[in-house]
């Protein structure tokens, strides 16, 4: 089931060698209670390696998520809660100085069995503006 959410995202990147980056991200997604199933929260924490250049960067790595989300199966709706591990990929393109566009994808493997969760995979896609600060 697809849900619209508000997703503030914070991250820190360190250059470890030339253009090679080490990133730590936290992505908090809040599903407002205006949709079927009500409100929900999905928080992912990510550690990733990446490559950066003057006007952008790309990174990928493992993630861990904690969630309390509305979900609907074929005949039943409710909330699911738990912890999931997965993978994350993100790219940022800076188009006007420090301002740019960010796109990230998280794929998490949700364990356990649930009457309201039809599968074992959660996919989170976030696209939005990004602001880059550089500390020298």
Tab-separated table of N, CA, C and O in Angstrom:
chain	number	residue	atom	x	y	z
A	1	UNK	N	0.843	-1.169	0.000
A	1	UNK	CA	0.000	0.000	0.000
A	1	UNK	C	0.888	1.232	0.000
A	1	UNK	O	1.857	1.323	0.733
A	2	UNK	N	0.546	2.218	-0.795
A	2	UNK	CA	1.309	3.450	-0.901
A	2	UNK	C	0.749	4.490	0.058
A	2	UNK	O	-0.459	4.665	0.152
A	3	UNK	N	1.653	5.179	0.776
A	3	UNK	CA	1.267	6.243	1.697
A	3	UNK	C	2.089	7.476	1.398
A	3	UNK	O	3.279	7.391	1.114
A	4	UNK	N	1.466	8.635	1.474
A	4	UNK	CA	2.161	9.899	1.358
A	4	UNK	C	2.658	10.287	2.741
A	4	UNK	O	1.926	10.153	3.724
A	5	UNK	N	3.915	10.740	2.839
A	5	UNK	CA	4.489	11.060	4.143
A	5	UNK	C	5.319	12.330	4.076
A	5	UNK	O	5.760	12.746	3.007
A	6	UNK	N	5.545	12.926	5.226
A	6	UNK	CA	6.480	14.031	5.393
A	6	UNK	C	7.766	13.408	5.919
A	6	UNK	O	7.745	12.693	6.917
A	7	UNK	N	8.905	13.676	5.240
A	7	UNK	CA	10.143	12.947	5.568
A	7	UNK	C	11.351	13.863	5.714
A	7	UNK	O	12.139	14.021	4.782
A	8	UNK	N	11.536	14.474	6.887
A	8	UNK	CA	12.782	15.212	7.097
A	8	UNK	C	13.960	14.239	7.132
A	8	UNK	O	13.853	13.128	7.635
A	9	UNK	N	15.071	14.656	6.575
A	9	UNK	CA	16.234	13.783	6.401
A	9	UNK	C	17.468	14.585	6.799
A	9	UNK	O	17.654	15.704	6.344
A	10	UNK	N	18.303	14.027	7.637
A	10	UNK	CA	19.556	14.673	8.020
A	10	UNK	C	20.696	13.709	7.744
A	10	UNK	O	20.552	12.498	7.923
A	11	UNK	N	21.814	14.242	7.298
A	11	UNK	CA	22.955	13.386	7.030
A	11	UNK	C	24.259	14.140	7.188
A	11	UNK	O	24.310	15.359	7.079
A	12	UNK	N	25.307	13.383	7.455
A	12	UNK	CA	26.663	13.932	7.566
A	12	UNK	C	27.562	13.104	6.667
A	12	UNK	O	27.492	11.874	6.664
A	13	UNK	N	28.409	13.781	5.887
A	13	UNK	CA	29.358	13.099	5.001
A	13	UNK	C	30.771	13.524	5.349
A	13	UNK	O	31.028	14.692	5.613
A	14	UNK	N	31.681	12.557	5.356
A	14	UNK	CA	33.101	12.832	5.542
A	14	UNK	C	33.848	12.328	4.326
A	14	UNK	O	33.635	11.197	3.887
A	15	UNK	N	34.738	13.141	3.804
A	15	UNK	CA	35.639	12.676	2.737
A	15	UNK	C	36.735	11.860	3.411
A	15	UNK	O	37.439	12.361	4.268
A	16	UNK	N	36.865	10.595	3.008
A	16	UNK	CA	37.862	9.751	3.649
A	16	UNK	C	39.102	9.564	2.778
A	16	UNK	O	40.155	9.219	3.283
A	17	UNK	N	38.959	9.802	1.470
A	17	UNK	CA	40.109	9.691	0.570
A	17	UNK	C	39.712	10.256	-0.786
A	17	UNK	O	38.956	9.618	-1.508
A	18	UNK	N	40.203	11.438	-1.124
A	18	UNK	CA	39.843	12.043	-2.406
A	18	UNK	C	38.349	12.288	-2.483
A	18	UNK	O	37.783	13.038	-1.709
A	19	UNK	N	37.686	11.617	-3.411
A	19	UNK	CA	36.249	11.785	-3.599
A	19	UNK	C	35.417	10.697	-2.918
A	19	UNK	O	34.205	10.660	-3.071
A	20	UNK	N	36.062	9.798	-2.179
A	20	UNK	CA	35.351	8.724	-1.482
A	20	UNK	C	34.750	9.292	-0.191
A	20	UNK	O	35.430	9.963	0.585
A	21	UNK	N	33.462	9.000	0.040
A	21	UNK	CA	32.735	9.547	1.182
A	21	UNK	C	32.286	8.448	2.133
A	21	UNK	O	31.994	7.332	1.707
A	22	UNK	N	32.198	8.788	3.406
A	22	UNK	CA	31.504	7.968	4.393
A	22	UNK	C	30.325	8.802	4.865
A	22	UNK	O	30.490	9.950	5.276
A	23	UNK	N	29.105	8.247	4.797
A	23	UNK	CA	27.889	8.982	5.138
A	23	UNK	C	27.142	8.307	6.277
A	23	UNK	O	27.103	7.082	6.356
A	24	UNK	N	26.519	9.125	7.108
A	24	UNK	CA	25.580	8.659	8.117
A	24	UNK	C	24.313	9.480	7.908
A	24	UNK	O	24.371	10.712	7.844
A	25	UNK	N	23.177	8.802	7.736
A	25	UNK	CA	21.900	9.466	7.478
A	25	UNK	C	20.864	9.009	8.503
A	25	UNK	O	20.915	7.881	8.970
A	26	UNK	N	19.889	9.871	8.752
A	26	UNK	CA	18.701	9.475	9.494
A	26	UNK	C	17.509	10.060	8.752
A	26	UNK	O	17.481	11.256	8.453
A	27	UNK	N	16.562	9.209	8.415
A	27	UNK	CA	15.382	9.602	7.652
A	27	UNK	C	14.141	9.260	8.467
A	27	UNK	O	13.882	8.086	8.740
A	28	UNK	N	13.406	10.278	8.884
A	28	UNK	CA	12.190	10.104	9.666
A	28	UNK	C	11.005	10.384	8.756
A	28	UNK	O	10.872	11.491	8.238
A	29	UNK	N	10.148	9.400	8.542
A	29	UNK	CA	8.951	9.578	7.723
A	29	UNK	C	7.730	9.515	8.622
A	29	UNK	O	7.545	8.554	9.369
A	30	UNK	N	6.897	10.542	8.541
A	30	UNK	CA	5.676	10.613	9.333
A	30	UNK	C	4.496	10.555	8.372
A	30	UNK	O	4.355	11.418	7.503
A	31	UNK	N	3.677	9.521	8.515
A	31	UNK	CA	2.467	9.378	7.712
A	31	UNK	C	1.352	10.097	8.455
A	31	UNK	O	1.011	9.717	9.581
A	32	UNK	N	0.785	11.157	7.853
A	32	UNK	CA	-0.292	11.876	8.552
A	32	UNK	C	-1.559	11.025	8.643
A	32	UNK	O	-1.782	10.130	7.838
A	33	UNK	N	-2.418	11.305	9.621
A	33	UNK	CA	-3.616	10.479	9.848
A	33	UNK	C	-4.750	10.753	8.863
A	33	UNK	O	-5.892	10.422	9.140
A	34	UNK	N	-4.467	11.347	7.703
A	34	UNK	CA	-5.522	11.667	6.734
A	34	UNK	C	-5.755	10.535	5.741
A	34	UNK	O	-6.598	10.649	4.866
A	35	UNK	N	-5.018	9.421	5.857
A	35	UNK	CA	-5.116	8.325	4.925
A	35	UNK	C	-5.732	7.101	5.593
A	35	UNK	O	-5.862	7.045	6.814
A	36	UNK	N	-6.112	6.109	4.789
A	36	UNK	CA	-6.673	4.871	5.322
A	36	UNK	C	-5.659	4.246	6.277
A	36	UNK	O	-4.487	4.127	5.976
A	37	UNK	N	-6.101	3.873	7.450
A	37	UNK	CA	-5.215	3.246	8.424
A	37	UNK	C	-4.673	4.199	9.459
A	37	UNK	O	-4.113	3.784	10.456
A	38	UNK	N	-4.759	5.509	9.219
A	38	UNK	CA	-4.312	6.478	10.212
A	38	UNK	C	-2.842	6.832	10.120
A	38	UNK	O	-2.196	6.645	9.106
A	39	UNK	N	-2.315	7.332	11.226
A	39	UNK	CA	-0.947	7.851	11.287
A	39	UNK	C	0.071	6.729	11.407
A	39	UNK	O	-0.242	5.612	11.798
A	40	UNK	N	1.316	7.065	11.057
A	40	UNK	CA	2.405	6.114	11.183
A	40	UNK	C	3.746	6.815	11.221
A	40	UNK	O	3.860	7.989	10.871
A	41	UNK	N	4.774	6.094	11.669
A	41	UNK	CA	6.134	6.622	11.744
A	41	UNK	C	7.085	5.541	11.245
A	41	UNK	O	6.936	4.361	11.586
A	42	UNK	N	8.059	5.951	10.421
A	42	UNK	CA	9.059	5.027	9.890
A	42	UNK	C	10.404	5.741	9.970
A	42	UNK	O	10.601	6.760	9.318
A	43	UNK	N	11.321	5.269	10.814
A	43	UNK	CA	12.614	5.929	10.981
A	43	UNK	C	13.734	4.995	10.542
A	43	UNK	O	13.862	3.886	11.054
A	44	UNK	N	14.533	5.447	9.569
A	44	UNK	CA	15.665	4.660	9.064
A	44	UNK	C	16.973	5.342	9.424
A	44	UNK	O	17.112	6.554	9.272
A	45	UNK	N	17.931	4.547	9.874
A	45	UNK	CA	19.288	5.020	10.129
A	45	UNK	C	20.213	4.268	9.184
A	45	UNK	O	20.118	3.047	9.053
A	46	UNK	N	21.105	5.010	8.529
A	46	UNK	CA	21.910	4.452	7.444
A	46	UNK	C	23.378	4.796	7.639
A	46	UNK	O	23.718	5.909	8.034
A	47	UNK	N	24.254	3.847	7.340
A	47	UNK	CA	25.698	4.084	7.217
A	47	UNK	C	26.059	3.686	5.794
A	47	UNK	O	25.702	2.595	5.345
A	48	UNK	N	26.735	4.567	5.055
A	48	UNK	CA	26.955	4.288	3.631
A	48	UNK	C	28.321	4.782	3.171
A	48	UNK	O	28.883	5.715	3.743
A	49	UNK	N	28.815	4.154	2.124
A	49	UNK	CA	29.997	4.624	1.414
A	49	UNK	C	29.533	5.228	0.098
A	49	UNK	O	28.546	4.781	-0.489
A	50	UNK	N	30.269	6.242	-0.356
A	50	UNK	CA	29.838	6.897	-1.579
A	50	UNK	C	30.974	7.554	-2.329
A	50	UNK	O	32.150	7.455	-1.946
A	51	UNK	N	30.582	8.219	-3.380
A	51	UNK	CA	31.513	8.952	-4.228
A	51	UNK	C	30.940	10.347	-4.440
A	51	UNK	O	29.754	10.491	-4.759
A	52	UNK	N	31.763	11.371	-4.235
A	52	UNK	CA	31.301	12.742	-4.389
A	52	UNK	C	32.088	13.487	-5.445
A	52	UNK	O	33.255	13.190	-5.701
A	53	UNK	N	31.439	14.428	-6.086
A	53	UNK	CA	32.081	15.300	-7.052
A	53	UNK	C	31.564	16.711	-6.788
A	53	UNK	O	30.773	16.917	-5.867
A	54	UNK	N	31.996	17.690	-7.565
A	54	UNK	CA	31.692	19.094	-7.292
A	54	UNK	C	30.192	19.362	-7.158
A	54	UNK	O	29.771	20.063	-6.248
A	55	UNK	N	29.379	18.820	-8.043
A	55	UNK	CA	27.956	19.139	-8.053
A	55	UNK	C	27.051	17.976	-7.646
A	55	UNK	O	25.876	17.953	-8.007
A	56	UNK	N	27.597	17.005	-6.916
A	56	UNK	CA	26.740	15.912	-6.499
A	56	UNK	C	27.472	14.806	-5.784
A	56	UNK	O	28.677	14.866	-5.566
A	57	UNK	N	26.707	13.783	-5.409
A	57	UNK	CA	27.286	12.600	-4.779
A	57	UNK	C	26.306	11.439	-4.884
A	57	UNK	O	25.125	11.627	-5.158
A	58	UNK	N	26.828	10.253	-4.682
A	58	UNK	CA	26.042	9.023	-4.663
A	58	UNK	C	26.563	8.166	-3.523
A	58	UNK	O	27.774	8.097	-3.299
A	59	UNK	N	25.666	7.510	-2.790
A	59	UNK	CA	26.099	6.623	-1.711
A	59	UNK	C	25.142	5.443	-1.594
A	59	UNK	O	23.984	5.525	-2.007
A	60	UNK	N	25.640	4.362	-1.016
A	60	UNK	CA	24.826	3.164	-0.783
A	60	UNK	C	25.378	2.435	0.433
A	60	UNK	O	26.571	2.489	0.717
A	61	UNK	N	24.480	1.740	1.136
A	61	UNK	CA	24.917	0.986	2.303
A	61	UNK	C	23.757	0.372	3.053
A	61	UNK	O	22.593	0.501	2.657
A	62	UNK	N	24.060	-0.291	4.164
A	62	UNK	CA	23.022	-0.949	4.960
A	62	UNK	C	22.211	0.057	5.776
A	62	UNK	O	22.669	1.157	6.060
A	63	UNK	N	20.994	-0.371	6.144
A	63	UNK	CA	20.130	0.479	6.962
A	63	UNK	C	19.417	-0.373	7.998
A	63	UNK	O	19.302	-1.591	7.862
A	64	UNK	N	18.950	0.299	9.022
A	64	UNK	CA	18.088	-0.335	10.026
A	64	UNK	C	16.923	0.624	10.264
A	64	UNK	O	17.108	1.842	10.291
A	65	UNK	N	15.704	0.072	10.369
A	65	UNK	CA	14.515	0.897	10.511
A	65	UNK	C	13.675	0.425	11.691
A	65	UNK	O	13.611	-0.762	11.995
A	66	UNK	N	13.030	1.386	12.325
A	66	UNK	CA	12.035	1.131	13.353
A	66	UNK	C	10.742	1.752	12.839
A	66	UNK	O	10.754	2.883	12.345
A	67	UNK	N	9.633	1.013	12.933
A	67	UNK	CA	8.411	1.501	12.308
A	67	UNK	C	7.155	1.173	13.116
A	67	UNK	O	7.109	0.210	13.875
A	68	UNK	N	6.165	2.007	12.927
A	68	UNK	CA	4.785	1.793	13.370
A	68	UNK	C	3.936	2.378	12.257
A	68	UNK	O	3.803	3.596	12.141
A	69	UNK	N	3.433	1.529	11.362
A	69	UNK	CA	2.809	1.985	10.122
A	69	UNK	C	1.446	1.349	9.902
A	69	UNK	O	1.235	0.191	10.253
A	70	UNK	N	0.537	2.101	9.247
A	70	UNK	CA	-0.713	1.485	8.815
A	70	UNK	C	-0.430	0.547	7.644
A	70	UNK	O	0.445	0.810	6.822
A	71	UNK	N	-1.146	-0.560	7.590
A	71	UNK	CA	-0.980	-1.518	6.491
A	71	UNK	C	-2.298	-2.227	6.259
A	71	UNK	O	-3.089	-2.409	7.185
A	72	UNK	N	-2.531	-2.624	5.022
A	72	UNK	CA	-3.751	-3.347	4.679
A	72	UNK	C	-3.413	-4.597	3.899
A	72	UNK	O	-2.625	-4.551	2.953
A	73	UNK	N	-3.994	-5.704	4.302
A	73	UNK	CA	-3.903	-6.948	3.558
A	73	UNK	C	-5.104	-7.061	2.634
A	73	UNK	O	-5.805	-6.084	2.388
A	74	UNK	N	-5.378	-8.251	2.142
A	74	UNK	CA	-6.501	-8.428	1.221
A	74	UNK	C	-7.852	-8.245	1.906
A	74	UNK	O	-8.819	-7.865	1.266
A	75	UNK	N	-7.947	-8.497	3.206
A	75	UNK	CA	-9.245	-8.374	3.871
A	75	UNK	C	-9.199	-7.654	5.210
A	75	UNK	O	-10.226	-7.513	5.857
A	76	UNK	N	-8.032	-7.177	5.649
A	76	UNK	CA	-7.903	-6.618	6.987
A	76	UNK	C	-6.919	-5.457	6.968
A	76	UNK	O	-5.881	-5.517	6.318
A	77	UNK	N	-7.234	-4.384	7.672
A	77	UNK	CA	-6.323	-3.251	7.827
A	77	UNK	C	-5.966	-3.099	9.306
A	77	UNK	O	-6.751	-3.441	10.184
A	78	UNK	N	-4.796	-2.570	9.558
A	78	UNK	CA	-4.351	-2.357	10.927
A	78	UNK	C	-2.991	-1.692	10.924
A	78	UNK	O	-2.581	-1.105	9.933
A	79	UNK	N	-2.268	-1.793	12.036
A	79	UNK	CA	-0.923	-1.240	12.147
A	79	UNK	C	0.079	-2.377	12.318
A	79	UNK	O	-0.235	-3.408	12.906
A	80	UNK	N	1.264	-2.182	11.778
A	80	UNK	CA	2.375	-3.100	12.001
A	80	UNK	C	3.472	-2.309	12.691
A	80	UNK	O	3.644	-1.118	12.455
A	81	UNK	N	4.216	-2.955	13.553
A	81	UNK	CA	5.292	-2.305	14.288
A	81	UNK	C	6.462	-3.265	14.378
A	81	UNK	O	6.278	-4.482	14.418
A	82	UNK	N	7.671	-2.724	14.384
A	82	UNK	CA	8.832	-3.578	14.527
A	82	UNK	C	10.115	-2.910	14.097
A	82	UNK	O	10.208	-1.684	14.012
A	83	UNK	N	11.079	-3.754	13.787
A	83	UNK	CA	12.415	-3.325	13.380
A	83	UNK	C	12.784	-4.107	12.131
A	83	UNK	O	12.452	-5.287	12.019
A	84	UNK	N	13.450	-3.457	11.178
A	84	UNK	CA	13.807	-4.115	9.922
A	84	UNK	C	15.207	-3.708	9.497
A	84	UNK	O	15.650	-2.597	9.762
A	85	UNK	N	15.904	-4.616	8.839
A	85	UNK	CA	17.201	-4.308	8.240
A	85	UNK	C	17.024	-4.242	6.736
A	85	UNK	O	16.105	-4.847	6.182
A	86	UNK	N	17.916	-3.504	6.081
A	86	UNK	CA	17.772	-3.375	4.643
A	86	UNK	C	18.956	-2.700	3.996
A	86	UNK	O	20.074	-2.710	4.519
A	87	UNK	N	18.688	-2.101	2.844
A	87	UNK	CA	19.714	-1.428	2.041
A	87	UNK	C	19.198	-0.058	1.622
A	87	UNK	O	17.993	0.154	1.475
A	88	UNK	N	20.127	0.852	1.419
A	88	UNK	CA	19.810	2.248	1.105
A	88	UNK	C	20.710	2.731	-0.027
A	88	UNK	O	21.890	2.394	-0.073
A	89	UNK	N	20.144	3.534	-0.912
A	89	UNK	CA	20.932	4.223	-1.940
A	89	UNK	C	20.408	5.648	-2.047
A	89	UNK	O	19.202	5.883	-1.918
A	90	UNK	N	21.324	6.587	-2.264
A	90	UNK	CA	20.932	7.991	-2.348
A	90	UNK	C	21.830	8.722	-3.317
A	90	UNK	O	23.029	8.450	-3.392
A	91	UNK	N	21.242	9.672	-4.035
A	91	UNK	CA	22.029	10.557	-4.883
A	91	UNK	C	21.550	11.986	-4.661
A	91	UNK	O	20.369	12.224	-4.413
A	92	UNK	N	22.490	12.920	-4.698
A	92	UNK	CA	22.202	14.344	-4.549
A	92	UNK	C	22.807	15.076	-5.731
A	92	UNK	O	23.955	14.804	-6.107
A	93	UNK	N	22.046	15.988	-6.314
A	93	UNK	CA	22.545	16.834	-7.403
A	93	UNK	C	22.337	18.277	-6.987
A	93	UNK	O	21.210	18.693	-6.721
A	94	UNK	N	23.436	19.040	-6.909
A	94	UNK	CA	23.380	20.432	-6.490
A	94	UNK	C	23.321	21.301	-7.736
A	94	UNK	O	24.265	21.337	-8.521
A	95	UNK	N	22.179	21.985	-7.924
A	95	UNK	CA	21.931	22.699	-9.172
A	95	UNK	C	22.087	24.207	-9.051
A	95	UNK	O	22.201	24.885	-10.059
A	96	UNK	N	22.091	24.743	-7.846
A	96	UNK	CA	22.237	26.186	-7.639
A	96	UNK	C	23.050	26.418	-6.378
A	96	UNK	O	22.499	26.674	-5.302
A	97	UNK	N	24.372	26.285	-6.487
A	97	UNK	CA	25.233	26.440	-5.323
A	97	UNK	C	24.965	25.333	-4.322
A	97	UNK	O	25.051	24.156	-4.651
A	98	UNK	N	24.569	25.690	-3.073
A	98	UNK	CA	24.305	24.660	-2.059
A	98	UNK	C	22.916	24.021	-2.174
A	98	UNK	O	22.608	23.089	-1.463
A	99	UNK	N	22.062	24.517	-3.066
A	99	UNK	CA	20.711	23.990	-3.218
A	99	UNK	C	20.665	22.911	-4.292
A	99	UNK	O	21.300	23.033	-5.335
A	100	UNK	N	19.903	21.871	-4.018
A	100	UNK	CA	19.823	20.802	-4.999
A	100	UNK	C	18.618	19.916	-4.793
A	100	UNK	O	17.678	20.254	-4.077
A	101	UNK	N	18.685	18.767	-5.439
A	101	UNK	CA	17.621	17.763	-5.381
A	101	UNK	C	18.236	16.464	-4.881
A	101	UNK	O	19.330	16.077	-5.308
A	102	UNK	N	17.522	15.791	-3.981
A	102	UNK	CA	17.980	14.526	-3.425
A	102	UNK	C	16.949	13.447	-3.718
A	102	UNK	O	15.743	13.701	-3.660
A	103	UNK	N	17.422	12.250	-4.044
A	103	UNK	CA	16.546	11.090	-4.230
A	103	UNK	C	17.152	9.926	-3.462
A	103	UNK	O	18.347	9.640	-3.592
A	104	UNK	N	16.340	9.254	-2.645
A	104	UNK	CA	16.835	8.103	-1.897
A	104	UNK	C	15.817	6.978	-1.938
A	104	UNK	O	14.613	7.212	-2.054
A	105	UNK	N	16.338	5.757	-1.841
A	105	UNK	CA	15.508	4.556	-1.840
A	105	UNK	C	15.987	3.657	-0.720
A	105	UNK	O	17.188	3.391	-0.597
A	106	UNK	N	15.055	3.206	0.119
A	106	UNK	CA	15.332	2.213	1.150
A	106	UNK	C	14.505	0.971	0.847
A	106	UNK	O	13.316	1.081	0.577
A	107	UNK	N	15.127	-0.182	0.891
A	107	UNK	CA	14.425	-1.454	0.780
A	107	UNK	C	14.719	-2.209	2.066
A	107	UNK	O	15.877	-2.510	2.360
A	108	UNK	N	13.677	-2.467	2.843
A	108	UNK	CA	13.838	-3.130	4.138
A	108	UNK	C	13.110	-4.459	4.132
A	108	UNK	O	12.028	-4.591	3.554
A	109	UNK	N	13.704	-5.452	4.782
A	109	UNK	CA	13.127	-6.775	4.896
A	109	UNK	C	12.428	-6.869	6.238
A	109	UNK	O	13.066	-6.930	7.282
A	110	UNK	N	11.100	-6.864	6.192
A	110	UNK	CA	10.275	-6.874	7.386
A	110	UNK	C	10.011	-8.321	7.765
A	110	UNK	O	9.470	-9.086	6.975
A	111	UNK	N	10.396	-8.712	8.969
A	111	UNK	CA	10.247	-10.100	9.407
A	111	UNK	C	8.945	-10.356	10.122
A	111	UNK	O	8.157	-9.449	10.380
A	112	UNK	N	8.709	-11.612	10.432
A	112	UNK	CA	7.515	-12.001	11.164
A	112	UNK	C	6.317	-12.182	10.255
A	112	UNK	O	6.366	-11.911	9.069
A	113	UNK	N	5.231	-12.653	10.825
A	113	UNK	CA	4.013	-12.815	10.047
A	113	UNK	C	2.953	-11.880	10.596
A	113	UNK	O	2.889	-11.617	11.796
A	114	UNK	N	2.133	-11.359	9.706
A	114	UNK	CA	1.099	-10.414	10.084
A	114	UNK	C	-0.103	-10.614	9.172
A	114	UNK	O	0.050	-10.825	7.970
A	115	UNK	N	-1.292	-10.521	9.736
A	115	UNK	CA	-2.509	-10.630	8.931
A	115	UNK	C	-2.735	-9.399	8.068
A	115	UNK	O	-3.455	-9.459	7.080
A	116	UNK	N	-2.126	-8.244	8.444
A	116	UNK	CA	-2.343	-7.016	7.682
A	116	UNK	C	-1.182	-6.669	6.760
A	116	UNK	O	-1.297	-5.764	5.952
A	117	UNK	N	-0.071	-7.365	6.852
A	117	UNK	CA	1.079	-7.079	6.001
A	117	UNK	C	1.212	-8.182	4.960
A	117	UNK	O	1.565	-9.311	5.296
A	118	UNK	N	0.921	-7.888	3.698
A	118	UNK	CA	0.873	-8.941	2.693
A	118	UNK	C	2.237	-9.487	2.271
A	118	UNK	O	2.319	-10.568	1.734
A	119	UNK	N	3.325	-8.790	2.494
A	119	UNK	CA	4.638	-9.258	2.059
A	119	UNK	C	5.686	-8.998	3.109
A	119	UNK	O	5.386	-8.580	4.218
A	120	UNK	N	6.929	-9.228	2.748
A	120	UNK	CA	8.024	-9.060	3.698
A	120	UNK	C	9.006	-7.971	3.290
A	120	UNK	O	10.101	-7.906	3.809
A	121	UNK	N	8.620	-7.114	2.337
A	121	UNK	CA	9.505	-6.066	1.866
A	121	UNK	C	8.804	-4.720	1.986
A	121	UNK	O	7.642	-4.582	1.623
A	122	UNK	N	9.524	-3.748	2.503
A	122	UNK	CA	9.045	-2.374	2.562
A	122	UNK	C	9.956	-1.529	1.683
A	122	UNK	O	11.182	-1.606	1.807
A	123	UNK	N	9.390	-0.732	0.802
A	123	UNK	CA	10.165	0.145	-0.074
A	123	UNK	C	9.779	1.580	0.241
A	123	UNK	O	8.599	1.937	0.216
A	124	UNK	N	10.781	2.400	0.540
A	124	UNK	CA	10.582	3.800	0.865
A	124	UNK	C	11.349	4.627	-0.154
A	124	UNK	O	12.573	4.493	-0.282
A	125	UNK	N	10.649	5.476	-0.897
A	125	UNK	CA	11.258	6.343	-1.906
A	125	UNK	C	11.000	7.789	-1.495
A	125	UNK	O	9.848	8.165	-1.247
A	126	UNK	N	12.074	8.578	-1.415
A	126	UNK	CA	11.962	9.981	-1.012
A	126	UNK	C	12.680	10.840	-2.044
A	126	UNK	O	13.835	10.575	-2.394
A	127	UNK	N	11.987	11.877	-2.535
A	127	UNK	CA	12.578	12.840	-3.458
A	127	UNK	C	12.228	14.220	-2.932
A	127	UNK	O	11.073	14.474	-2.565
A	128	UNK	N	13.219	15.110	-2.892
A	128	UNK	CA	12.939	16.454	-2.404
A	128	UNK	C	14.158	17.347	-2.456
A	128	UNK	O	15.232	16.947	-2.922
A	129	UNK	N	14.007	18.569	-1.953
A	129	UNK	CA	15.122	19.516	-1.963
A	129	UNK	C	16.189	19.126	-0.951
A	129	UNK	O	15.913	18.460	0.044
A	130	UNK	N	17.426	19.556	-1.226
A	130	UNK	CA	18.543	19.310	-0.321
A	130	UNK	C	19.361	20.594	-0.202
A	130	UNK	O	19.460	21.372	-1.154
A	131	UNK	N	19.900	20.819	0.978
A	131	UNK	CA	20.763	21.970	1.239
A	131	UNK	C	22.085	21.450	1.772
A	131	UNK	O	22.112	20.660	2.716
A	132	UNK	N	23.190	21.876	1.162
A	132	UNK	CA	24.521	21.390	1.549
A	132	UNK	C	25.286	22.482	2.291
A	132	UNK	O	25.376	23.606	1.835
A	133	UNK	N	25.812	22.100	3.462
A	133	UNK	CA	26.735	22.954	4.205
A	133	UNK	C	28.109	22.329	4.127
A	133	UNK	O	28.254	21.130	4.299
A	134	UNK	N	29.111	23.151	3.916
A	134	UNK	CA	30.489	22.663	3.881
A	134	UNK	C	31.262	23.335	5.013
A	134	UNK	O	31.269	24.563	5.131
A	135	UNK	N	31.877	22.517	5.866
A	135	UNK	CA	32.704	23.027	6.956
A	135	UNK	C	34.148	22.725	6.599
A	135	UNK	O	34.524	21.585	6.360
A	136	UNK	N	34.958	23.738	6.570
A	136	UNK	CA	36.379	23.547	6.203
A	136	UNK	C	37.265	23.814	7.373
A	136	UNK	O	37.075	24.509	8.231
